[in-house]
CSV table of C-alpha atoms in Angstrom, one decimal:
chain,number,residue,atom,x,y,z
A,1,MET,CA,0.1,-0.1,0.0
A,2,ALA,CA,1.5,3.7,-1.2
A,3,LYS,CA,2.3,6.4,1.7
A,4,ILE,CA,1.6,9.8,0.2
A,5,VAL,CA,3.7,11.6,1.8
A,6,VAL,CA,3.9,16.2,2.1
A,7,VAL,CA,5.9,18.3,2.7
A,8,THR,CA,4.7,21.6,3.3
A,9,SER,CA,5.5,24.9,5.4
A,10,GLY,CA,3.2,27.5,4.4
A,11,LYS,CA,6.6,29.7,5.1
A,12,GLY,CA,9.2,29.8,1.0
A,13,GLY,CA,12.8,29.2,1.6
A,14,VAL,CA,12.5,27.0,4.9
A,15,GLY,CA,13.6,23.9,2.8
A,16,LYS,CA,10.8,22.1,1.6
A,17,THR,CA,12.6,21.2,-1.4
A,18,THR,CA,15.5,20.0,-0.4
A,19,THR,CA,13.3,18.1,2.4
A,20,THR,CA,11.7,16.3,-0.1
A,21,ALA,CA,14.7,15.2,-2.1
A,22,ALA,CA,16.8,14.4,0.8
A,23,LEU,CA,14.0,12.4,2.9
A,24,GLY,CA,13.2,10.5,-1.2
A,25,ALA,CA,16.7,9.7,-1.4
A,26,ALA,CA,16.6,7.8,2.1
A,27,LEU,CA,14.4,6.4,1.5
A,28,ALA,CA,14.9,4.9,-2.0
A,29,LYS,CA,18.7,3.8,-0.1
A,30,SER,CA,16.5,0.9,1.3
A,31,GLY,CA,15.3,-0.2,-1.8
A,32,GLN,CA,12.1,0.8,-1.7
A,33,ASN,CA,10.7,2.6,-5.0
A,34,VAL,CA,10.0,6.1,-4.4
A,35,VAL,CA,8.7,8.8,-6.6
A,36,VAL,CA,9.1,12.8,-5.5
A,37,VAL,CA,6.5,14.8,-7.6
A,38,ASP,CA,7.0,19.0,-7.6
A,39,PHE,CA,3.4,21.3,-7.5
A,40,ASP,CA,5.1,23.8,-7.3
A,41,VAL,CA,3.6,25.0,-11.1
A,42,GLY,CA,5.9,27.8,-13.1
A,43,LEU,CA,8.4,27.5,-9.9
A,44,ARG,CA,9.8,24.6,-10.5
A,45,ASN,CA,12.8,23.2,-8.7
A,46,LEU,CA,13.2,19.9,-7.7
A,47,ASP,CA,14.4,18.9,-10.8
A,48,LEU,CA,17.5,20.7,-10.2
A,49,ILE,CA,18.0,19.4,-6.5
A,50,MET,CA,18.0,16.6,-7.7
A,51,GLY,CA,20.4,17.0,-10.3
A,52,VAL,CA,17.9,16.4,-13.3
A,53,GLU,CA,16.8,19.8,-15.2
A,54,ARG,CA,18.6,18.8,-18.4
A,55,ARG,CA,16.3,14.9,-18.5
A,56,VAL,CA,12.7,17.1,-18.6
A,57,VAL,CA,11.2,16.9,-21.7
A,58,PHE,CA,7.5,15.7,-20.0
A,59,ASP,CA,5.8,17.6,-17.2
A,60,LEU,CA,2.9,17.0,-14.6
A,61,ILE,CA,0.7,19.1,-16.4
A,62,ASN,CA,1.4,17.5,-19.1
A,63,VAL,CA,0.5,14.1,-18.1
A,64,ILE,CA,-3.1,15.7,-16.6
A,65,GLN,CA,-3.6,17.0,-20.2
A,66,GLY,CA,-2.9,14.6,-21.0
A,67,GLU,CA,-0.1,15.5,-23.4
A,68,ALA,CA,2.4,12.8,-21.9
A,69,THR,CA,1.9,9.1,-20.6
A,70,LEU,CA,3.5,8.8,-16.6
A,71,ASN,CA,5.9,7.2,-17.9
A,72,GLN,CA,6.9,9.4,-20.3
A,73,ALA,CA,7.2,12.3,-17.7
A,74,LEU,CA,8.5,9.8,-15.2
A,75,ILE,CA,12.6,10.5,-14.8
A,76,ARG,CA,14.4,8.2,-12.7
A,77,ASP,CA,17.7,9.0,-10.4
A,78,LYS,CA,20.9,8.0,-11.9
A,79,ARG,CA,22.5,7.3,-8.4
A,80,CYS,CA,19.4,5.3,-7.1
A,81,ASP,CA,17.6,3.7,-9.4
A,82,THR,CA,14.4,3.4,-7.1
A,83,LEU,CA,14.0,7.0,-7.2
A,84,SER,CA,12.4,9.1,-9.6
A,85,ILE,CA,10.8,12.3,-9.9
A,86,LEU,CA,7.6,13.6,-11.4
A,87,PRO,CA,9.0,17.6,-12.4
A,88,ALA,CA,6.5,20.5,-12.3
A,89,SER,CA,5.3,22.7,-15.0
A,90,GLN,CA,7.4,26.0,-15.5
A,91,THR,CA,6.1,27.5,-18.2
A,92,ARG,CA,2.1,26.3,-17.4
A,93,ASP,CA,0.2,28.8,-15.6
A,94,LYS,CA,-0.6,27.1,-11.8
A,95,ASP,CA,-4.3,26.7,-12.9
A,96,ALA,CA,-3.8,23.7,-15.4
A,97,LEU,CA,-3.4,21.3,-11.7
A,98,THR,CA,-7.6,20.6,-11.6
A,99,PRO,CA,-7.9,18.2,-8.3
A,100,GLU,CA,-9.2,16.2,-10.9
A,101,GLY,CA,-5.8,15.7,-12.6
A,102,VAL,CA,-4.1,15.5,-9.4
A,103,GLY,CA,-6.4,12.9,-8.3
A,104,ILE,CA,-5.7,10.5,-11.7
A,105,ILE,CA,-2.3,10.8,-11.4
A,106,MET,CA,-2.2,9.8,-7.5
A,107,ASP,CA,-4.1,6.9,-7.9
A,108,GLU,CA,-1.3,5.5,-10.6
A,109,LEU,CA,2.2,6.7,-9.4
A,110,ARG,CA,-0.3,3.8,-6.1
A,111,LYS,CA,0.0,1.6,-8.1
A,112,LYS,CA,3.7,2.0,-8.6
A,113,PHE,CA,5.5,3.4,-5.9
A,114,ASP,CA,5.7,2.9,-1.5
A,115,TRP,CA,5.9,5.9,-1.3
A,116,ILE,CA,4.8,9.1,-3.1
A,117,LEU,CA,6.3,12.2,-1.5
A,118,CYS,CA,4.9,15.6,-2.9
A,119,ASP,CA,6.9,18.6,-2.7
A,120,SER,CA,4.6,21.5,-1.8
A,121,PRO,CA,5.0,25.4,-3.1
A,122,ALA,CA,4.7,27.8,-0.6
A,123,GLY,CA,1.7,29.7,0.8
A,124,ILE,CA,-1.7,29.1,1.4
A,125,GLU,CA,-3.5,28.6,-2.1
A,126,ARG,CA,-4.5,26.2,-4.2
A,127,GLY,CA,-1.3,24.5,-5.6
A,128,ALA,CA,0.2,24.0,-1.9
A,129,GLN,CA,-4.2,23.0,-1.1
A,130,LEU,CA,-4.0,20.2,-4.0
A,131,ALA,CA,0.0,19.2,-3.0
A,132,MET,CA,-1.2,18.1,0.5
A,133,HIS,CA,-5.2,16.6,-0.6
A,134,HIS,CA,-4.0,13.1,-0.8
A,135,ALA,CA,-1.0,13.1,2.3
A,136,ASP,CA,-1.7,10.5,4.9
A,137,TYR,CA,1.3,11.8,6.1
A,138,ALA,CA,3.0,15.6,6.0
A,139,VAL,CA,6.3,16.5,7.0
A,140,ILE,CA,6.1,20.1,8.0
A,141,VAL,CA,9.2,21.9,7.6
A,142,THR,CA,9.9,25.0,10.3
A,143,ASN,CA,12.6,27.1,11.1
A,144,PRO,CA,13.9,28.5,14.3
A,145,GLU,CA,12.0,31.5,13.3
A,146,VAL,CA,8.8,33.6,14.3
A,147,SER,CA,7.2,33.5,11.2
A,148,SER,CA,8.1,30.0,10.2
A,149,VAL,CA,6.7,28.7,13.5
A,150,ARG,CA,3.1,30.8,12.3
A,151,ASP,CA,2.4,29.6,9.3
A,152,SER,CA,3.3,26.0,10.0
A,153,ASP,CA,0.0,26.4,12.8
A,154,ARG,CA,-1.5,27.5,9.8
A,155,ILE,CA,-0.8,24.9,7.2
A,156,ILE,CA,-2.0,22.5,10.3
A,157,GLY,CA,-5.1,24.0,10.1
A,158,MET,CA,-5.0,23.6,6.6
A,159,LEU,CA,-4.2,19.9,6.8
A,160,ASP,CA,-6.8,19.3,10.2
A,161,SER,CA,-9.9,20.7,7.2
A,162,ARG,CA,-8.8,20.4,3.7
A,163,THR,CA,-7.2,17.4,3.3
A,164,GLU,CA,-9.5,13.9,1.8
A,165,LYS,CA,-8.9,12.4,5.3
A,166,ALA,CA,-10.1,15.5,7.3
A,167,GLU,CA,-13.3,15.0,4.6
A,168,ARG,CA,-13.9,11.4,6.0
A,169,GLY,CA,-13.2,12.3,9.9
A,170,GLU,CA,-10.4,11.2,9.9
A,171,GLN,CA,-6.7,12.9,9.9
A,172,VAL,CA,-3.6,13.0,8.6
A,173,GLU,CA,0.0,11.6,10.2
A,174,LYS,CA,1.3,15.4,11.3
A,175,HIS,CA,5.4,15.4,11.8
A,176,LEU,CA,7.3,17.8,13.1
A,177,LEU,CA,10.6,19.2,10.7
A,178,ILE,CA,12.6,21.6,12.1
A,179,THR,CA,16.1,23.2,9.4
A,180,ARG,CA,17.9,25.3,9.4
A,181,TYR,CA,18.9,24.5,12.9
A,182,ASP,CA,21.7,26.6,14.8
A,183,PRO,CA,22.8,24.7,18.1
A,184,ILE,CA,24.8,27.7,19.2
A,185,ARG,CA,22.3,30.0,18.1
A,186,ALA,CA,20.3,28.3,20.0
A,187,ALA,CA,22.8,28.2,23.8
A,188,ARG,CA,22.8,32.0,23.5
A,189,GLY,CA,18.9,32.2,23.6
A,190,GLU,CA,19.4,33.7,20.3
A,191,MET,CA,17.2,31.6,18.5
A,192,LEU,CA,13.5,29.5,19.5
A,193,SER,CA,14.8,26.0,20.9
A,194,VAL,CA,13.8,22.8,19.5
A,195,GLU,CA,12.1,22.1,22.8
A,196,ASP,CA,10.2,25.6,22.2
A,197,VAL,CA,8.5,25.2,18.2
A,198,VAL,CA,7.5,22.0,18.9
A,199,GLU,CA,5.4,23.3,22.3
A,200,ILE,CA,4.3,25.9,20.3
A,201,LEU,CA,2.9,23.3,16.5
A,202,SER,CA,2.5,20.7,19.5
A,203,LEU,CA,3.5,17.8,16.7
A,204,PRO,CA,5.6,14.7,17.4
A,205,LEU,CA,9.6,15.9,16.9
A,206,LEU,CA,10.3,13.9,12.4
A,207,GLY,CA,13.9,15.7,13.4
A,208,VAL,CA,16.4,18.1,13.7
A,209,VAL,CA,17.9,19.3,10.4
A,210,PRO,CA,21.0,21.4,11.6
A,211,GLU,CA,22.1,24.4,9.0
A,212,SER,CA,25.3,23.4,7.1
A,213,GLU,CA,27.5,24.3,4.6
A,214,ASP,CA,26.4,20.0,3.2
A,215,VAL,CA,23.4,21.2,2.3
A,216,LEU,CA,24.6,24.2,-0.3
A,217,LYS,CA,27.7,22.1,-1.6
A,218,ALA,CA,24.6,19.6,-2.4
A,219,SER,CA,22.3,21.5,-4.3
A,220,ASN,CA,24.9,22.9,-6.3
A,221,VAL,CA,25.9,19.7,-7.5
A,222,GLY,CA,22.5,18.5,-8.1
A,223,ALA,CA,22.3,16.2,-5.5
A,224,PRO,CA,20.4,15.3,-2.3
A,225,VAL,CA,21.9,15.6,0.6
A,226,THR,CA,21.2,12.1,2.1
A,227,LEU,CA,23.3,10.3,-1.6
A,228,ALA,CA,25.9,13.3,-2.1
A,229,SER,CA,27.2,13.6,1.7
A,230,PRO,CA,25.6,10.8,3.7
A,231,ASP,CA,27.5,10.4,6.1
A,232,SER,CA,27.4,14.6,7.3
A,233,ALA,CA,25.5,15.7,10.4
A,234,PRO,CA,22.2,16.7,7.8
A,235,ALA,CA,21.7,13.9,6.3
A,236,GLY,CA,21.6,11.5,9.5
A,237,ALA,CA,19.2,13.9,10.8
A,238,TYR,CA,17.1,13.1,7.9
A,239,PHE,CA,18.1,9.0,7.7
A,240,GLU,CA,16.8,9.3,11.3
A,241,ALA,CA,13.3,10.9,10.0
A,242,VAL,CA,13.1,8.6,7.2
A,243,ARG,CA,13.1,5.8,9.8
A,244,ARG,CA,10.6,7.2,12.2
A,245,LEU,CA,8.8,8.5,9.2
A,246,GLU,CA,8.8,3.8,8.8
A,247,GLY,CA,6.9,4.0,12.4
A,248,GLU,CA,10.1,2.8,14.0
A,249,ASP,CA,10.4,4.3,18.0
A,250,ILE,CA,14.0,6.2,18.4
A,251,PRO,CA,15.1,9.2,20.3
A,252,VAL,CA,15.6,12.7,18.2
A,253,SER,CA,18.9,13.7,17.9
A,254,VAL,CA,19.1,17.1,18.3
A,255,PRO,CA,22.4,19.2,17.3
A,256,THR,CA,24.5,20.5,20.1
A,257,GLU,CA,26.9,22.6,20.5
A,258,LYS,CA,30.4,22.3,19.3
A,259,ARG,CA,32.9,23.8,21.4
A,260,GLY,CA,36.6,23.9,21.3
A,261,ILE,CA,38.7,22.8,24.5
A,262,PHE,CA,38.5,25.9,25.4
A,263,GLY,CA,34.6,26.2,25.5
A,264,ARG,CA,34.2,23.3,26.9
A,265,ILE,CA,36.8,25.2,29.9
A,266,PHE,CA,34.7,28.0,30.1
A,267,LYS,CA,31.4,26.1,30.3
A,268,LYS,CA,32.1,24.4,32.8
A,269,ARG,CA,33.3,27.3,35.0
A,270,GLY,CA,30.4,28.5,34.0
A,271,ALA,CA,27.2,26.3,35.6
B,1,MET,CA,34.0,38.2,22.6
B,2,SER,CA,31.2,35.7,22.2
B,3,PHE,CA,32.0,33.3,25.4
B,4,ILE,CA,31.3,36.3,27.8
B,5,ASP,CA,28.4,37.5,26.0
B,6,SER,CA,27.0,33.4,27.0
B,7,PHE,CA,27.5,33.6,30.1
B,8,PHE,CA,25.4,37.1,30.6
B,9,THR,CA,22.3,35.5,28.6
B,10,ARG,CA,22.7,32.4,30.7
B,11,LYS,CA,22.5,34.4,33.9
B,12,ARG,CA,19.4,36.2,32.5
B,13,PRO,CA,17.3,32.9,30.5
B,14,GLU,CA,14.1,35.5,30.9
B,15,ALA,CA,15.9,38.0,28.3
B,16,THR,CA,16.5,36.4,25.6
B,17,SER,CA,14.9,37.3,22.3
B,18,SER,CA,14.1,33.6,21.5
B,19,ASN,CA,12.3,34.0,25.0
B,20,VAL,CA,10.7,37.1,23.9
B,21,ALA,CA,9.7,35.1,20.5
B,22,ARG,CA,8.7,32.4,21.8
B,23,ASP,CA,5.7,34.4,24.5
B,24,ARG,CA,4.5,36.6,21.5
B,25,LEU,CA,4.0,33.5,19.4
B,26,GLN,CA,1.8,31.7,21.4
B,27,ILE,CA,-0.2,34.8,22.4
B,28,LEU,CA,-0.5,35.0,18.7
B,29,LEU,CA,-1.2,31.7,18.1
B,30,ALA,CA,-3.9,31.6,20.6
B,31,HIS,CA,-5.6,34.6,19.3
B,32,GLU,CA,-5.1,32.5,16.2
B,33,ARG,CA,-6.6,29.6,16.5
B,34,GLN,CA,-9.4,31.4,18.7
B,35,ALA,CA,-10.2,32.8,15.2
B,36,LYS,CA,-10.5,29.8,13.0
B,37,GLU,CA,-12.8,27.5,15.0
B,38,GLY,CA,-15.9,28.7,13.8
B,39,GLY,CA,-18.9,29.1,15.5
B,40,ASP,CA,-18.7,32.1,17.9
B,41,SER,CA,-15.7,32.9,16.2
B,42,THR,CA,-17.7,34.5,13.2
B,43,LEU,CA,-19.6,36.5,15.6
B,44,LEU,CA,-16.8,37.8,18.2
B,45,ARG,CA,-14.8,38.8,14.5
B,46,THR,CA,-17.5,40.8,13.5
B,47,LEU,CA,-18.8,42.6,16.8
B,48,HIS,CA,-15.2,42.9,17.0
B,49,ALA,CA,-14.2,44.2,14.0
B,50,GLU,CA,-17.4,46.8,14.0
B,51,ILE,CA,-16.7,48.6,17.5
B,52,LEU,CA,-13.2,48.9,16.4
B,53,GLU,CA,-15.1,50.5,13.2
B,54,VAL,CA,-17.0,52.9,15.5
B,55,LEU,CA,-14.3,53.7,18.1
B,56,ALA,CA,-11.5,54.4,15.2
B,57,ARG,CA,-14.2,57.4,14.4
B,58,HIS,CA,-13.4,59.2,18.5
B,59,VAL,CA,-10.9,57.2,19.9
B,60,SER,CA,-7.2,56.6,18.2
B,61,VAL,CA,-7.7,52.6,20.0
B,62,ASP,CA,-4.8,50.0,19.1
B,63,GLU,CA,-6.7,46.2,17.5
B,64,ASP,CA,-5.4,44.1,20.2
B,65,ASN,CA,-7.1,46.5,22.8
B,66,VAL,CA,-10.4,45.5,22.6
B,67,ARG,CA,-11.1,42.1,23.8
B,68,VAL,CA,-13.9,40.3,23.0
B,69,LYS,CA,-14.8,37.2,24.6
B,70,LEU,CA,-17.7,35.2,24.5
B,71,ASP,CA,-18.8,32.4,28.0
B,72,ARG,CA,-21.7,30.0,27.5
B,73,GLY,CA,-22.9,29.2,30.1
B,74,GLN,CA,-26.4,26.7,31.0
B,75,LYS,CA,-28.6,29.8,31.9
B,76,CYS,CA,-27.2,32.6,30.0
B,77,SER,CA,-23.8,33.0,28.7
B,78,LYS,CA,-21.4,36.0,29.2
B,79,LEU,CA,-20.2,38.4,26.1
B,80,GLU,CA,-17.9,40.5,27.8
B,81,ILE,CA,-16.1,43.3,26.1
B,82,ASP,CA,-12.7,44.7,27.2
B,83,ILE,CA,-11.8,48.3,25.6
B,84,GLN,CA,-8.6,49.8,26.5
B,85,VAL,CA,-7.5,53.2,25.4
B,86,PRO,CA,-3.8,53.3,27.0
B,87,GLN,CA,-3.1,57.1,25.8
B,88,SER,CA,-5.5,59.3,28.0
B,89,GLY,CA,-6.5,56.1,30.2
B,90,LEU,CA,-10.3,56.0,29.4
B,91,ARG,CA,-11.6,52.3,29.5
B,92,ALA,CA,-15.2,51.5,28.7
B,93,GLN,CA,-16.0,47.7,30.0
B,94,VAL,CA,-19.6,46.9,29.1
B,95,SER,CA,-21.1,43.7,31.0
B,96,THR,CA,-17.0,42.5,32.9
B,97,VAL,CA,-17.6,41.1,36.3
B,98,THR,CA,-14.4,41.4,37.2
B,99,PRO,CA,-12.4,44.4,36.2
B,100,ASN,CA,-9.2,44.4,34.6
B,101,GLU,CA,-6.1,44.1,36.8
B,102,GLU,CA,-3.5,44.6,33.7
B,103,LEU,CA,-4.7,48.2,33.5
B,104,ASP,CA,-1.5,50.7,34.6
């Protein structure tokens, strides 16, 4: 039974696309069939983060409008053959994304894949609503910053009212993923702590991804961070997140301050 | 200098900007969540907006200083409208039971 996951946030620039690519690759690495679907019609970027931008011929809208088959539009990852991407259209109007069309595509994808990861566009409009509509699970990507937390709260409200599951009286299984976390600044009281964000949004924590140059490097070369540098701290957080998404009950590793020897001595004296 | 700074912030955790952020969010989201839950909230929102509109013709009042609350009881309900006009100290309370202690 395929599982549909929406990666959403409300606010833009918090790391939805990075997260979709990283979680997708991490799931696919374990041998499961995974597709990542870009719902950001007009501003597609998942293809670029996945490094397949030059292989896009047909897209989601072409399939919805019957101009291409699903198999023609799906692009298989060259590094990991159980991972595929369904790109969004860059030229079409976002109104071309219809609820009926999305429904048909989701039904087809369900037959082919174990996991369907939907990369939501920013905002709370049509595109974001369509991306979440069929979801069984939601990964709410939040930065430890006031506007991101507020927007996440709005999105959580929508997940509870505007999805297929909500319409059936069921619940989308919601998970919080904190990204761009800077443990040093959080320890200094300059950034909302993990505990603060979890308490405010009251969602189970899927993982904490530290702010890291590895994420930027991975996007530079067009690879999910879990493929580009699997031993890095952010990749570790994503691998852990995937295990929790699959139902494993493991403690969340919260990144800590990396202090030098002097820092440690001072910390002990200060305490 | 950063580690010295961190000692000072550690000693006074209530003063950090992250604590201010947390408190602001908790207040804001409590408001926004209340506004989302249909039913009474539609009435309360309409009342809030219209009261503000009437007030704005005569005095300058901050949106946050007009509070409309409805407590549903078994026999009767209590509609509480609390308007604070901070500058002049003028204050109007309609049908409230306890005076608000927060005023200066």
